[in-house]
């Protein structure tokens, strides 16, 4: 993958045809538990399932209704044709009880069905800086570089397909497009993802939105995130805040949990979710990579540093235990030798 954005159509075509370097990672790369999409694909011939169950509580102060329900969310991701391209199917189905002045309704229907594809068009960290090899000073080689602020960039295009009785959407809804620009930055253990969304344009109620997610890796198994989602349309506008955490069970499996709340009372919305992600990588063929990029180099340095710190702490603990045993032996009273009978 190149480290310069091509500005001509020919360059873009060449980029699409020659981008064959691996995005496959040693550990699963799941978009859960947030609502944003990462810029990177799962990898060629990789199939990944990301699913979850959520509980929902909604109350509208003006229309005077209450809603309580459960929902199922399933996302299927598959990498095909090239490493930086994946196809995505997103399905949501909801069951709820709707209470208002007229009575109670028990409802269930599809809330969302979207098919789309995502393509990574720019990754600034694939190749190391040539200047790093020419700078003798360790401090200058590892100093902060402004170009690290450049994000990885991907684009997404999909189609909304209305199904069922259209309980959770407009009665005159029809198939409509959805497009998205995705940026992703790495700052050490922090990852910042932004999705800029334009949805259902060409219909009576198009919407524009943003999802901004900040994730922090705490160790090899645990990570946490905070997220803001805002959207605006002629029908409904709102902002939602989320917090959550994910735990890596194995290199191919992840569990997660999150809590969500919006900022309005027309309606007020609260929901919590738990989820599970599973990557099927049996058919993955590892791709040749010409060199190690900045992101990979920083990761390996961080892993090496953590490994050395663990070894040092283990050595210090062993030394303390040895000193305690020695002190206890010195403090213990010694038995007098028996007198000689001769």
CSV table of C-alpha atoms in Angstrom, one decimal:
chain,number,residue,atom,x,y,z
A,1,UNK,CA,0.0,0.0,0.0
A,2,UNK,CA,1.4,3.4,-0.8
A,3,UNK,CA,2.0,6.2,1.7
A,4,UNK,CA,0.9,9.1,-0.6
A,5,UNK,CA,-2.7,9.9,-1.6
A,6,UNK,CA,-3.0,9.7,-5.4
A,7,UNK,CA,-4.7,12.8,-6.9
A,8,UNK,CA,-5.4,11.5,-10.3
A,9,UNK,CA,-8.0,8.9,-11.5
A,10,UNK,CA,-5.2,6.8,-12.9
A,11,UNK,CA,-3.4,6.9,-9.5
A,12,UNK,CA,-6.6,5.8,-7.7
A,13,UNK,CA,-7.1,2.9,-10.1
A,14,UNK,CA,-3.4,1.9,-9.7
A,15,UNK,CA,-3.9,2.0,-5.9
A,16,UNK,CA,-6.9,-0.2,-6.0
A,17,UNK,CA,-5.2,-2.8,-8.2
A,18,UNK,CA,-1.9,-2.9,-6.4
A,19,UNK,CA,-3.0,-2.7,-2.7
A,20,UNK,CA,-2.3,-6.3,-1.8
A,21,UNK,CA,-0.6,-5.9,1.6
A,22,UNK,CA,-2.1,-7.5,4.7
A,23,UNK,CA,-4.5,-5.9,7.1
A,24,UNK,CA,-4.8,-9.2,8.9
A,25,UNK,CA,-3.8,-8.9,12.6
A,26,UNK,CA,-2.8,-11.5,15.1
A,27,UNK,CA,-5.9,-10.7,17.2
A,28,UNK,CA,-9.5,-10.1,16.2
A,29,UNK,CA,-10.4,-6.6,15.1
A,30,UNK,CA,-14.0,-6.0,16.0
A,31,UNK,CA,-16.1,-2.9,15.7
A,32,UNK,CA,-18.0,-3.8,18.8
A,33,UNK,CA,-19.1,-2.5,21.3
A,34,UNK,CA,-19.3,0.9,19.7
A,35,UNK,CA,-21.3,2.0,16.7
A,36,UNK,CA,-18.4,3.3,14.6
A,37,UNK,CA,-16.6,1.3,11.9
A,38,UNK,CA,-12.9,1.1,11.8
A,39,UNK,CA,-11.0,2.1,8.7
A,40,UNK,CA,-9.4,-1.4,8.3
A,41,UNK,CA,-10.9,-4.5,6.8
A,42,UNK,CA,-10.8,-7.9,8.4
A,43,UNK,CA,-8.4,-9.3,5.8
A,44,UNK,CA,-8.8,-11.3,2.6
A,45,UNK,CA,-10.8,-14.5,2.9
A,46,UNK,CA,-11.7,-13.7,6.6
A,47,UNK,CA,-15.2,-14.1,7.8
A,48,UNK,CA,-16.2,-12.4,11.0
A,49,UNK,CA,-19.4,-12.4,13.1
A,50,UNK,CA,-20.2,-9.5,15.5
A,51,UNK,CA,-23.4,-10.0,17.4
A,52,UNK,CA,-25.1,-8.7,20.5
A,53,UNK,CA,-28.3,-8.4,22.6
A,54,UNK,CA,-29.5,-5.0,23.9
A,55,UNK,CA,-32.2,-3.9,26.3
A,56,UNK,CA,-34.0,-0.6,25.6
A,57,UNK,CA,-36.0,1.8,27.6
A,58,UNK,CA,-37.6,4.9,26.0
A,59,UNK,CA,-39.9,7.6,27.3
A,60,UNK,CA,-41.4,10.6,25.5
A,61,UNK,CA,-42.5,13.6,27.6
A,62,UNK,CA,-44.5,15.3,24.9
A,63,UNK,CA,-46.2,12.4,23.2
A,64,UNK,CA,-46.6,10.6,26.6
A,65,UNK,CA,-45.5,7.1,25.7
A,66,UNK,CA,-43.2,4.5,27.2
A,67,UNK,CA,-41.3,1.8,25.5
A,68,UNK,CA,-39.4,-1.2,26.9
A,69,UNK,CA,-37.8,-3.8,24.7
A,70,UNK,CA,-35.1,-6.2,23.6
A,71,UNK,CA,-33.1,-6.3,20.4
A,72,UNK,CA,-30.7,-8.5,18.5
A,73,UNK,CA,-27.9,-7.0,16.4
A,74,UNK,CA,-25.8,-9.1,13.9
A,75,UNK,CA,-23.0,-7.8,11.7
A,76,UNK,CA,-21.4,-10.1,9.2
A,77,UNK,CA,-18.0,-9.0,7.7
A,78,UNK,CA,-16.1,-10.7,4.9
A,79,UNK,CA,-12.9,-9.8,3.2
A,80,UNK,CA,-12.8,-10.5,-0.5
A,81,UNK,CA,-10.7,-9.8,-3.7
A,82,UNK,CA,-8.1,-7.7,-1.9
A,83,UNK,CA,-6.8,-7.1,1.6
A,84,UNK,CA,-8.3,-3.6,2.0
A,85,UNK,CA,-11.9,-4.4,0.9
A,86,UNK,CA,-14.6,-6.0,2.9
A,87,UNK,CA,-18.3,-6.6,2.5
A,88,UNK,CA,-20.7,-5.9,5.4
A,89,UNK,CA,-24.2,-7.0,6.3
A,90,UNK,CA,-25.9,-5.3,9.3
A,91,UNK,CA,-29.2,-6.6,10.7
A,92,UNK,CA,-31.2,-5.5,13.7
A,93,UNK,CA,-34.4,-7.0,15.0
A,94,UNK,CA,-36.3,-5.6,17.9
A,95,UNK,CA,-39.1,-6.8,20.3
A,96,UNK,CA,-40.8,-4.2,22.5
A,97,UNK,CA,-43.9,-3.2,24.5
A,98,UNK,CA,-45.2,0.3,23.5
A,99,UNK,CA,-47.4,2.0,26.1
A,100,UNK,CA,-49.5,5.2,25.4
A,101,UNK,CA,-52.9,6.6,26.3
A,102,UNK,CA,-54.6,4.3,23.8
A,103,UNK,CA,-53.2,1.1,25.4
A,104,UNK,CA,-50.4,-1.3,25.0
A,105,UNK,CA,-48.9,-2.7,21.8
A,106,UNK,CA,-46.6,-5.7,21.6
A,107,UNK,CA,-44.4,-5.1,18.6
A,108,UNK,CA,-41.5,-6.9,16.8
A,109,UNK,CA,-40.0,-6.1,13.4
A,110,UNK,CA,-36.7,-5.5,11.6
A,111,UNK,CA,-35.2,-2.2,12.7
A,112,UNK,CA,-32.4,-2.2,10.2
A,113,UNK,CA,-31.0,-4.1,7.2
A,114,UNK,CA,-28.0,-2.7,5.4
A,115,UNK,CA,-25.6,-4.2,2.9
A,116,UNK,CA,-22.5,-2.4,2.0
A,117,UNK,CA,-18.7,-2.5,1.3
A,118,UNK,CA,-15.8,-0.7,2.8
A,119,UNK,CA,-12.5,0.1,1.2
A,120,UNK,CA,-9.3,1.5,2.8
A,121,UNK,CA,-7.9,4.1,0.5
A,122,UNK,CA,-5.0,5.4,2.6
A,123,UNK,CA,-2.8,4.1,5.4
A,124,UNK,CA,-0.1,6.5,6.5
A,125,UNK,CA,1.7,3.9,8.7
A,126,UNK,CA,2.4,1.1,6.3
A,127,UNK,CA,6.0,2.0,5.5
A,128,UNK,CA,8.7,3.3,7.9
A,129,UNK,CA,10.1,6.8,7.4
A,130,UNK,CA,13.2,6.7,5.2
A,131,UNK,CA,14.6,9.6,7.2
A,132,UNK,CA,14.7,7.5,10.3
A,133,UNK,CA,17.5,5.4,9.0
A,134,UNK,CA,19.6,8.4,8.1
A,135,UNK,CA,19.2,10.2,11.5
A,136,UNK,CA,21.9,9.1,13.9
A,137,UNK,CA,20.4,10.7,17.0
A,138,UNK,CA,18.0,8.2,18.8
A,139,UNK,CA,16.1,11.2,20.2
A,140,UNK,CA,15.5,12.7,16.8
A,141,UNK,CA,14.5,9.4,15.3
A,142,UNK,CA,11.9,8.8,18.0
A,143,UNK,CA,10.7,12.4,18.4
A,144,UNK,CA,7.1,13.3,17.6
A,145,UNK,CA,6.4,13.8,13.9
A,146,UNK,CA,3.4,15.9,12.8
A,147,UNK,CA,2.6,13.5,10.0
A,148,UNK,CA,1.6,10.9,12.6
A,149,UNK,CA,-1.5,13.0,12.9
A,150,UNK,CA,-2.5,11.9,9.4
A,151,UNK,CA,-5.3,9.3,9.8
A,152,UNK,CA,-6.0,6.1,7.9
A,153,UNK,CA,-8.9,6.8,5.6
A,154,UNK,CA,-11.6,4.5,4.2
A,155,UNK,CA,-14.9,4.9,2.4
A,156,UNK,CA,-18.1,3.0,2.8
A,157,UNK,CA,-21.1,2.7,0.5
A,158,UNK,CA,-24.2,0.7,1.2
A,159,UNK,CA,-28.0,0.2,0.7
A,160,UNK,CA,-30.8,0.3,3.3
A,161,UNK,CA,-33.4,-2.4,2.6
A,162,UNK,CA,-36.7,-2.0,4.5
A,163,UNK,CA,-38.3,-5.3,5.6
A,164,UNK,CA,-41.3,-6.4,7.5
A,165,UNK,CA,-44.1,-4.0,8.5
A,166,UNK,CA,-41.8,-1.0,8.7
A,167,UNK,CA,-42.7,-0.6,12.4
A,168,UNK,CA,-39.6,1.4,13.3
A,169,UNK,CA,-39.3,3.5,10.1
A,170,UNK,CA,-41.5,5.4,7.7
A,171,UNK,CA,-44.4,3.6,6.0
A,172,UNK,CA,-43.3,5.0,2.6
A,173,UNK,CA,-39.7,3.9,3.1
A,174,UNK,CA,-37.9,2.3,0.2
A,175,UNK,CA,-34.4,1.2,-0.7
A,176,UNK,CA,-32.0,4.1,-0.1
A,177,UNK,CA,-28.3,4.7,-0.2
A,178,UNK,CA,-25.9,5.2,2.8
A,179,UNK,CA,-22.3,6.5,2.4
A,180,UNK,CA,-19.6,7.1,5.0
A,181,UNK,CA,-16.1,8.5,5.3
A,182,UNK,CA,-14.0,6.9,8.0
A,183,UNK,CA,-10.8,8.2,9.6
A,184,UNK,CA,-8.7,6.3,12.2
A,185,UNK,CA,-5.7,7.7,14.2
A,186,UNK,CA,-3.3,5.8,16.5
A,187,UNK,CA,-1.7,7.6,19.5
A,188,UNK,CA,0.2,4.9,21.3
A,189,UNK,CA,-2.4,2.9,23.2
A,190,UNK,CA,-5.2,5.2,22.1
A,191,UNK,CA,-7.2,4.8,18.9
A,192,UNK,CA,-9.5,7.6,17.6
A,193,UNK,CA,-12.1,6.7,15.0
A,194,UNK,CA,-14.5,9.1,13.3
A,195,UNK,CA,-17.3,8.2,10.9
A,196,UNK,CA,-19.0,10.9,8.9
A,197,UNK,CA,-22.3,9.6,7.6
A,198,UNK,CA,-24.9,10.7,5.1
A,199,UNK,CA,-27.9,8.3,5.1
A,200,UNK,CA,-31.1,7.8,3.2
A,201,UNK,CA,-30.4,10.7,0.8
A,202,UNK,CA,-32.9,10.8,-2.0
A,203,UNK,CA,-35.8,10.0,0.4
A,204,UNK,CA,-38.2,12.4,2.2
A,205,UNK,CA,-36.0,12.3,5.4
A,206,UNK,CA,-32.3,12.1,4.7
A,207,UNK,CA,-30.0,12.4,7.7
A,208,UNK,CA,-26.4,13.4,8.4
A,209,UNK,CA,-24.4,12.2,11.4
A,210,UNK,CA,-21.1,11.6,13.0
A,211,UNK,CA,-19.8,8.9,15.3
A,212,UNK,CA,-16.6,9.6,17.2
A,213,UNK,CA,-15.0,6.8,19.3
A,214,UNK,CA,-11.9,7.0,21.5
A,215,UNK,CA,-10.6,3.6,22.6
A,216,UNK,CA,-7.9,2.8,25.1
A,217,UNK,CA,-6.1,-0.5,25.4
A,218,UNK,CA,-5.3,-1.3,29.1
A,219,UNK,CA,-3.4,-4.5,28.6
A,220,UNK,CA,-3.3,-7.5,26.2
A,221,UNK,CA,-6.9,-8.5,27.1
A,222,UNK,CA,-8.9,-5.5,28.2
A,223,UNK,CA,-9.8,-2.2,26.4
A,224,UNK,CA,-12.4,0.5,27.1
A,225,UNK,CA,-14.0,3.2,25.0
A,226,UNK,CA,-16.1,6.4,25.1
A,227,UNK,CA,-18.2,7.4,22.2
A,228,UNK,CA,-20.4,10.2,20.9
A,229,UNK,CA,-23.0,9.8,18.2
A,230,UNK,CA,-24.9,12.7,16.7
A,231,UNK,CA,-27.4,12.8,13.9
A,232,UNK,CA,-29.6,15.4,12.3
A,233,UNK,CA,-32.6,15.3,10.0
A,234,UNK,CA,-35.9,17.1,9.4
A,235,UNK,CA,-37.6,14.3,11.3
A,236,UNK,CA,-35.4,13.7,14.3
A,237,UNK,CA,-32.1,14.9,15.7
A,238,UNK,CA,-30.3,13.7,18.8
A,239,UNK,CA,-27.0,13.0,20.5
A,240,UNK,CA,-26.0,9.7,22.2
A,241,UNK,CA,-23.1,9.0,24.6
A,242,UNK,CA,-21.7,5.6,25.1
A,243,UNK,CA,-19.2,3.9,27.4
A,244,UNK,CA,-18.1,0.3,27.4
A,245,UNK,CA,-15.3,-2.3,27.5
A,246,UNK,CA,-14.2,-5.4,25.6
A,247,UNK,CA,-12.3,-8.5,26.7
A,248,UNK,CA,-10.3,-10.7,24.4
A,249,UNK,CA,-11.0,-14.4,25.2
A,250,UNK,CA,-8.7,-15.8,22.5
A,251,UNK,CA,-7.0,-14.3,19.4
A,252,UNK,CA,-10.2,-15.1,17.5
A,253,UNK,CA,-13.0,-14.3,20.1
A,254,UNK,CA,-14.1,-11.2,22.0
A,255,UNK,CA,-16.8,-10.3,24.5
A,256,UNK,CA,-18.0,-6.8,25.2
A,257,UNK,CA,-20.5,-4.7,27.2
A,258,UNK,CA,-21.7,-1.1,26.8
A,259,UNK,CA,-24.2,1.5,28.2
A,260,UNK,CA,-25.9,4.2,26.1
A,261,UNK,CA,-27.8,7.3,27.0
A,262,UNK,CA,-29.1,10.3,24.9
A,263,UNK,CA,-29.4,14.0,25.8
A,264,UNK,CA,-33.1,14.6,25.2
A,265,UNK,CA,-36.4,13.8,26.7
A,266,UNK,CA,-38.3,13.8,23.5
A,267,UNK,CA,-37.7,10.9,23.8
A,268,UNK,CA,-35.2,10.0,26.5
A,269,UNK,CA,-33.4,6.8,25.6
A,270,UNK,CA,-31.3,4.4,27.7
A,271,UNK,CA,-30.1,1.0,26.6
A,272,UNK,CA,-27.4,-1.5,27.6
A,273,UNK,CA,-25.8,-4.2,25.4
A,274,UNK,CA,-23.6,-7.3,25.7
A,275,UNK,CA,-22.0,-8.8,22.7
A,276,UNK,CA,-19.7,-11.5,21.2
A,277,UNK,CA,-17.4,-11.4,18.2
A,278,UNK,CA,-15.9,-14.4,16.4
A,279,UNK,CA,-13.4,-14.4,13.6
A,280,UNK,CA,-13.0,-17.4,11.3
A,281,UNK,CA,-9.5,-17.3,9.9
A,282,UNK,CA,-8.8,-20.9,8.7
A,283,UNK,CA,-8.7,-19.9,5.1
A,284,UNK,CA,-6.4,-16.9,5.5
A,285,UNK,CA,-3.2,-16.8,3.4
A,286,UNK,CA,-0.6,-14.6,5.0
A,287,UNK,CA,0.5,-11.9,2.6
A,288,UNK,CA,4.1,-10.8,2.0
A,289,UNK,CA,4.9,-7.4,3.5
A,290,UNK,CA,8.0,-5.6,2.2
A,291,UNK,CA,8.9,-3.9,5.5
A,292,UNK,CA,7.6,-3.0,8.9
A,293,UNK,CA,5.6,0.2,9.3
A,294,UNK,CA,5.7,2.8,12.0
A,295,UNK,CA,2.6,1.5,13.7
A,296,UNK,CA,4.0,-2.1,13.8
A,297,UNK,CA,7.4,-0.8,15.0
A,298,UNK,CA,5.9,1.2,17.8
A,299,UNK,CA,3.7,-1.8,18.8
A,300,UNK,CA,6.7,-4.2,18.9
A,301,UNK,CA,8.7,-1.6,21.0
A,302,UNK,CA,5.9,-1.3,23.4
A,303,UNK,CA,5.5,-5.1,23.7
A,304,UNK,CA,9.3,-5.4,24.3
A,305,UNK,CA,9.2,-2.7,26.9
A,306,UNK,CA,6.3,-4.3,28.7
A,307,UNK,CA,8.0,-7.7,28.6
A,308,UNK,CA,11.2,-6.3,30.1
A,309,UNK,CA,9.2,-4.5,32.8
A,310,UNK,CA,7.4,-7.8,33.7
A,311,UNK,CA,10.7,-9.7,33.9
A,312,UNK,CA,12.2,-6.9,36.1
A,313,UNK,CA,9.2,-7.0,38.5
A,314,UNK,CA,9.3,-10.8,38.6
A,315,UNK,CA,13.0,-10.6,39.5
A,316,UNK,CA,12.4,-8.0,42.2
A,317,UNK,CA,9.6,-10.2,43.7
A,318,UNK,CA,11.9,-13.2,43.8
A,319,UNK,CA,14.7,-11.1,45.4
A,320,UNK,CA,12.3,-9.8,48.1
A,321,UNK,CA,11.1,-13.3,48.9
A,322,UNK,CA,14.7,-14.5,49.2
A,323,UNK,CA,15.5,-11.6,51.5
A,324,UNK,CA,12.5,-12.3,53.7
A,325,UNK,CA,13.4,-16.0,54.0
A,326,UNK,CA,17.0,-15.0,54.9
A,327,UNK,CA,15.8,-12.5,57.5
A,328,UNK,CA,13.4,-15.1,59.0
A,329,UNK,CA,16.2,-17.7,59.3
A,330,UNK,CA,18.5,-15.2,61.0
A,331,UNK,CA,15.8,-14.2,63.5
A,332,UNK,CA,14.8,-17.8,64.4
A,333,UNK,CA,16.4,-19.1,67.7
A,334,UNK,CA,19.0,-21.7,67.2
A,335,UNK,CA,18.9,-25.0,69.2
A,336,UNK,CA,21.9,-25.6,71.5
A,337,UNK,CA,24.0,-28.6,70.6
A,338,UNK,CA,23.6,-31.6,73.1
A,339,UNK,CA,26.4,-31.9,75.7
A,340,UNK,CA,29.0,-34.5,75.1
A,341,UNK,CA,28.4,-37.5,77.4
A,342,UNK,CA,32.1,-38.4,77.7
